[in-house]
Every structure is written in C-alpha cells, then in structure tokens.
Amino acid sequence: MARQFFVGGNYKMYPAPPRYANGTVKSIQDIIHHLNEAKLDPKTEVVIAPPALYLLLAREHLRDGIEVAAQNVFDKPNGAFTGEISAEQLKDSGIRWVLTGHSERRVIIGEQDAFIARETLEQREGNKTIDVVTAQLKAVADRMNDWSKIVIAYEPVWAIGTGKVATTEQAQEVHAEIRKWLLSTVSNEASINTRIIYGGSVNEKNCKDLAQQSDIDGFLVGGASLKPAFVDIINART
C-alpha cells in the first residue's frame, strides 16, 4: 500500500503583526475558516499545530478530516510538572498528534535527540548530514517499538525560516538514506511504511517538485501554513 501523503502546519508562537497574524483567537478562526472552505486533496492527511492555548479552539471548529497537533508533550502521565501537558491529556481532548524534538526546542530549550531529524549548515557542508540524522534517529529507535504511528520530519536547520531550501535532489537523497537506515536498523516494514516528510522553507512554489520524489511523503510547513497558499502545499500532488 502506498504511503499516504502528509502535510503538517506548525504555527509556532508568532504574535499578531500583519505578517504572521496567528496569535489571536480571531486569526486562528480565520485560518481555520479558510481551511474548512478550501478544496483539499482527499488523499492527503492534514494536521495543524497551533499554540497550546488554541488547541481546543482549533479542534472544535475544524471540519472532519483535518487533525490537530500539540507542539510539544511531556513524557510523564501526570504529576507536579508545572507548565507541561501529557499525552493522556492531549488524547482526552481529542488531540491525536504531537510534534516532538523540533530543532527550535533543541536550540532554545536544550532538548536532546528525539523525533526530528535535522542538520546545521556546517554539517551539510562537512558532508555529515547522514551521520547526524541517523544518530538522532537512533535515539528514537532505542526507545520505540511501534513505528506505525510515527512520521519522521527531516528539517535542515539552515533552511527553517530562511527562505533557503534544500534542492530537490538533496532532500530526496537524505530521505532515501533515512529509509535505508530504517531498513537496516528497525525493520523492512518500518522502511516501507514510515512516512518521511520534509521541512524547511516549503512553499507553494517549490512543493510540487519536492512532492514528486519517491521518498518524500509530505511536508512540515512553518510560516507558509498561516497563509492561503498552504492549500496549494496540501494539494501538491494534484
């Protein structure tokens, strides 16, 4: 069975200036209204990740077929952990997805290797990309038994929010190597079925070429997910 195309929108924590007006209830409602009214490729799985304050608002107003993700989760089910949200709480609230290990949390918060495969420009230019990415994924493999609910996002740090993007060939090369790593380290089933998506300045202009690559199964979109053109990215394979 072919892997279902997956497009995630990471709203991050922008305030509400004209460029990124996603920091208010009204702006979230406007984005959701646009998605609800848009004609989306029914073959594409769509998940949006608003700031935590707006998770339930998004879940309440989104149409069926579009899911909501938290931008982070704590690894304990409950307890005296001020400011954290557990997987059990998210599940109880109808939030079925979560981002973990994002590079911004690695750099700013100091989180360690988890679920986002990423590289710096120095690592890319030093031909260390595959070593870096697979080392980060090994931290996941050491603790993960069920890969059926995992989506791997490869994000070159130097391409996030910079307007730069890996070439189609560069992105496909890394995705193919990740799939080979899954085969050799995890299982043939994981290699065949696990979706590997690309993030890093994806937009409506470059998404179609990227979407045609055999090992690119979708996108994790940052700033562009707040704009009407996000619909074009969702429909990249149509």
Short mmCIF file of C-alpha atoms in Angstrom, two decimals:
data_model
loop_
_atom_site.label_atom_id
_atom_site.label_comp_id
_atom_site.label_asym_id
_atom_site.label_seq_id
_atom_site.Cartn_x
_atom_site.Cartn_y
_atom_site.Cartn_z
CA MET A 1 0.00 0.00 0.00
CA ALA A 2 1.29 3.46 -0.92
CA ARG A 3 2.17 5.77 1.94
CA GLN A 4 -0.46 8.46 2.46
CA PHE A 5 0.82 11.98 1.75
CA PHE A 6 1.06 14.01 4.97
CA VAL A 7 1.13 17.80 5.37
CA GLY A 8 1.57 19.39 8.78
CA GLY A 9 1.28 23.08 9.59
CA ASN A 10 3.38 24.29 12.53
CA TYR A 11 2.08 27.68 13.67
CA LYS A 12 4.84 28.04 16.27
CA MET A 13 4.32 31.03 18.63
CA TYR A 14 4.10 34.07 16.44
CA PRO A 15 2.36 37.18 17.84
CA ALA A 16 -0.07 39.11 15.69
CA PRO A 17 1.73 41.59 13.44
CA PRO A 18 0.47 41.80 9.84
CA ARG A 19 2.92 39.21 8.52
CA TYR A 20 2.10 36.42 10.97
CA ALA A 21 -1.30 37.16 12.42
CA ASN A 22 -1.81 33.85 14.19
CA GLY A 23 -1.54 34.95 17.79
CA THR A 24 -5.18 35.82 18.41
CA VAL A 25 -8.45 33.91 18.60
CA LYS A 26 -9.73 35.80 15.55
CA SER A 27 -6.67 34.98 13.47
CA ILE A 28 -6.87 31.28 14.35
CA GLN A 29 -10.56 31.29 13.45
CA ASP A 30 -9.79 32.95 10.12
CA ILE A 31 -7.14 30.36 9.25
CA ILE A 32 -9.48 27.52 10.20
CA HIS A 33 -12.34 29.01 8.21
CA HIS A 34 -10.11 29.17 5.13
CA LEU A 35 -9.11 25.52 5.55
CA ASN A 36 -12.70 24.44 6.14
CA GLU A 37 -13.85 26.16 2.93
CA ALA A 38 -10.93 25.06 0.77
CA LYS A 39 -10.96 22.16 -1.65
CA LEU A 40 -8.28 19.85 -0.27
CA ASP A 41 -6.83 16.72 -1.81
CA PRO A 42 -8.75 13.92 -0.05
CA LYS A 43 -5.71 11.67 -0.39
CA THR A 44 -3.60 13.96 1.81
CA GLU A 45 -3.60 13.75 5.60
CA VAL A 46 -3.62 17.28 7.06
CA VAL A 47 -2.63 18.20 10.62
CA ILE A 48 -2.21 21.71 12.05
CA ALA A 49 -0.29 22.61 15.23
CA PRO A 50 -1.45 25.92 16.73
CA PRO A 51 -0.07 27.32 20.00
CA ALA A 52 -1.25 25.28 23.01
CA LEU A 53 -3.73 27.97 24.08
CA TYR A 54 -5.69 27.41 20.85
CA LEU A 55 -5.65 23.61 20.59
CA LEU A 56 -9.24 23.11 21.75
CA LEU A 57 -10.47 26.07 19.72
CA ALA A 58 -8.94 24.53 16.60
CA ARG A 59 -10.30 21.06 17.38
CA GLU A 60 -13.79 22.46 17.97
CA HIS A 61 -14.02 24.41 14.72
CA LEU A 62 -12.04 22.33 12.21
CA ARG A 63 -14.02 20.18 9.81
CA ASP A 64 -13.75 16.41 9.89
CA GLY A 65 -10.68 15.12 8.14
CA ILE A 66 -8.25 17.74 9.46
CA GLU A 67 -6.45 16.86 12.69
CA VAL A 68 -4.79 18.96 15.38
CA ALA A 69 -1.33 18.51 16.89
CA ALA A 70 0.29 19.91 20.00
CA GLN A 71 3.71 21.46 19.53
CA ASN A 72 5.22 19.58 22.46
CA VAL A 73 4.39 16.92 25.07
CA PHE A 74 5.80 15.83 28.43
CA ASP A 75 6.89 12.24 29.00
CA LYS A 76 5.03 11.72 32.28
CA PRO A 77 1.27 10.92 32.52
CA ASN A 78 0.57 13.35 35.35
CA GLY A 79 2.11 14.97 38.41
CA ALA A 80 3.68 18.17 39.72
CA PHE A 81 5.14 19.34 36.40
CA THR A 82 4.19 22.99 36.07
CA GLY A 83 3.62 24.15 32.51
CA GLU A 84 3.62 20.70 30.92
CA ILE A 85 0.96 18.73 29.02
CA SER A 86 0.80 14.92 29.00
CA ALA A 87 -0.03 12.61 26.13
CA GLU A 88 -3.01 11.35 28.13
CA GLN A 89 -4.40 14.88 28.47
CA LEU A 90 -3.99 15.55 24.77
CA LYS A 91 -5.68 12.28 23.86
CA ASP A 92 -8.56 13.03 26.23
CA SER A 93 -9.03 16.39 24.50
CA GLY A 94 -9.16 14.88 21.01
CA ILE A 95 -5.63 15.93 20.05
CA ARG A 96 -4.23 12.95 18.19
CA TRP A 97 -0.82 14.25 17.09
CA VAL A 98 2.18 15.97 18.64
CA LEU A 99 5.46 17.45 17.45
CA THR A 100 8.47 16.35 19.46
CA GLY A 101 12.16 17.18 19.20
CA HIS A 102 11.77 20.25 17.00
CA SER A 103 15.09 21.97 16.31
CA GLU A 104 13.91 25.23 17.87
CA ARG A 105 13.30 23.43 21.15
CA ARG A 106 16.69 21.76 20.87
CA VAL A 107 18.47 25.09 20.44
CA ILE A 108 16.41 27.30 22.76
CA ILE A 109 15.22 24.85 25.43
CA GLY A 110 18.11 22.42 25.22
CA GLU A 111 16.11 19.29 24.46
CA GLN A 112 18.06 16.23 23.40
CA ASP A 113 17.75 13.89 20.41
CA ALA A 114 14.17 12.79 19.80
CA PHE A 115 11.84 12.69 16.84
CA ILE A 116 13.03 15.38 14.43
CA ALA A 117 15.87 14.64 12.04
CA ARG A 118 17.73 17.88 11.39
CA GLU A 119 21.16 19.25 10.44
CA THR A 120 23.07 22.52 10.54
CA LEU A 121 24.61 24.20 7.51
CA GLU A 122 28.08 23.32 8.81
CA GLN A 123 27.08 19.67 8.99
CA ARG A 124 25.69 19.79 5.45
CA GLU A 125 28.83 21.41 4.07
CA GLY A 126 31.00 18.99 6.02
CA ASN A 127 29.21 16.01 4.43
CA LYS A 128 28.00 14.88 7.86
CA THR A 129 24.28 15.03 7.12
CA ILE A 130 23.54 11.31 7.13
CA ASP A 131 25.65 10.63 10.23
CA VAL A 132 23.93 13.42 12.15
CA VAL A 133 20.41 12.50 11.13
CA THR A 134 20.76 8.77 11.75
CA ALA A 135 22.40 9.39 15.13
CA GLN A 136 19.36 11.42 16.13
CA LEU A 137 17.01 8.73 14.87
CA LYS A 138 18.90 6.05 16.78
CA ALA A 139 17.85 7.80 19.99
CA VAL A 140 14.27 7.14 18.91
CA ALA A 141 14.86 3.56 17.78
CA ASP A 142 16.38 2.71 21.14
CA ARG A 143 13.05 3.52 22.82
CA MET A 144 10.42 2.91 20.15
CA ASN A 145 8.72 -0.42 19.49
CA ASP A 146 5.75 0.67 17.35
CA TRP A 147 6.62 2.78 14.30
CA SER A 148 3.15 2.63 12.77
CA LYS A 149 2.14 5.97 14.31
CA ILE A 150 5.41 7.80 13.68
CA VAL A 151 6.04 10.39 10.98
CA ILE A 152 9.69 11.43 10.61
CA ALA A 153 10.38 15.04 9.64
CA TYR A 154 13.74 15.89 8.07
CA GLU A 155 14.45 19.59 8.58
CA PRO A 156 17.77 21.20 7.64
CA VAL A 157 18.17 23.86 10.33
CA TRP A 158 19.73 26.22 7.81
CA ALA A 159 16.52 26.12 5.76
CA ILE A 160 14.00 26.82 8.53
CA GLY A 161 12.51 30.28 8.12
CA THR A 162 15.42 31.47 6.00
CA GLY A 163 13.85 31.22 2.57
CA LYS A 164 16.58 28.75 1.64
CA VAL A 165 15.53 25.25 0.75
CA ALA A 166 17.42 22.06 0.07
CA THR A 167 17.44 21.21 -3.61
CA THR A 168 15.03 18.52 -4.68
CA GLU A 169 17.98 16.19 -5.15
CA GLN A 170 19.43 16.97 -1.70
CA ALA A 171 16.11 16.36 0.03
CA GLN A 172 15.44 13.12 -1.83
CA GLU A 173 18.96 11.88 -1.09
CA VAL A 174 18.56 12.34 2.67
CA HIS A 175 15.06 10.85 2.70
CA ALA A 176 16.30 7.80 0.81
CA GLU A 177 19.15 7.36 3.29
CA ILE A 178 16.72 7.60 6.21
CA ARG A 179 14.61 4.88 4.61
CA LYS A 180 17.70 2.70 4.16
CA TRP A 181 18.53 3.29 7.83
CA LEU A 182 15.03 2.19 8.84
CA LEU A 183 15.53 -1.00 6.83
CA SER A 184 18.89 -1.83 8.39
CA THR A 185 18.17 -0.66 11.94
CA VAL A 186 14.44 -1.11 12.53
CA SER A 187 12.65 -3.39 10.07
CA ASN A 188 11.61 -3.85 6.47
CA GLU A 189 8.04 -2.98 7.46
CA ALA A 190 9.13 0.30 9.05
CA SER A 191 11.20 1.17 5.99
CA ILE A 192 8.28 0.59 3.63
CA ASN A 193 5.51 2.17 5.69
CA THR A 194 7.03 5.02 7.72
CA ARG A 195 6.33 8.42 6.24
CA ILE A 196 9.31 10.77 5.94
CA ILE A 197 8.35 14.39 5.37
CA TYR A 198 10.44 17.44 4.50
CA GLY A 199 10.51 20.77 6.36
CA GLY A 200 12.48 23.92 5.75
CA SER A 201 11.01 26.87 3.83
CA VAL A 202 8.49 24.77 1.92
CA ASN A 203 6.14 26.99 -0.05
CA GLU A 204 3.65 26.91 -2.92
CA LYS A 205 6.46 27.44 -5.46
CA ASN A 206 8.72 24.51 -4.56
CA CYS A 207 6.26 21.99 -3.12
CA LYS A 208 5.23 20.26 -6.34
CA ASP A 209 8.76 19.29 -7.38
CA LEU A 210 9.53 18.04 -3.87
CA ALA A 211 6.26 16.11 -3.70
CA GLN A 212 7.16 14.08 -6.79
CA GLN A 213 10.20 12.50 -5.15
CA SER A 214 9.77 8.83 -4.29
CA ASP A 215 10.89 9.10 -0.67
CA ILE A 216 9.32 12.46 0.23
CA ASP A 217 5.94 11.69 1.76
CA GLY A 218 4.83 15.21 2.61
CA PHE A 219 5.85 18.38 4.40
CA LEU A 220 6.14 20.03 7.79
CA VAL A 221 5.34 23.66 6.99
CA GLY A 222 6.13 26.64 9.19
CA GLY A 223 5.25 30.22 8.26
CA ALA A 224 3.63 29.27 4.97
CA SER A 225 0.99 27.25 6.85
CA LEU A 226 -0.52 30.53 8.09
CA LYS A 227 -1.13 31.80 4.58
CA PRO A 228 -3.81 30.96 2.00
CA ALA A 229 -1.10 29.27 -0.09
CA PHE A 230 -0.99 26.46 2.48
CA VAL A 231 -3.85 24.95 0.49
CA ASP A 232 -1.56 24.76 -2.56
CA ILE A 233 1.01 22.88 -0.50
CA ILE A 234 -1.63 20.44 0.74
CA ASN A 235 -2.62 19.88 -2.89
CA ALA A 236 0.98 19.48 -4.10
CA ARG A 237 0.28 16.05 -5.60
CA THR A 238 -2.85 17.02 -7.53
#
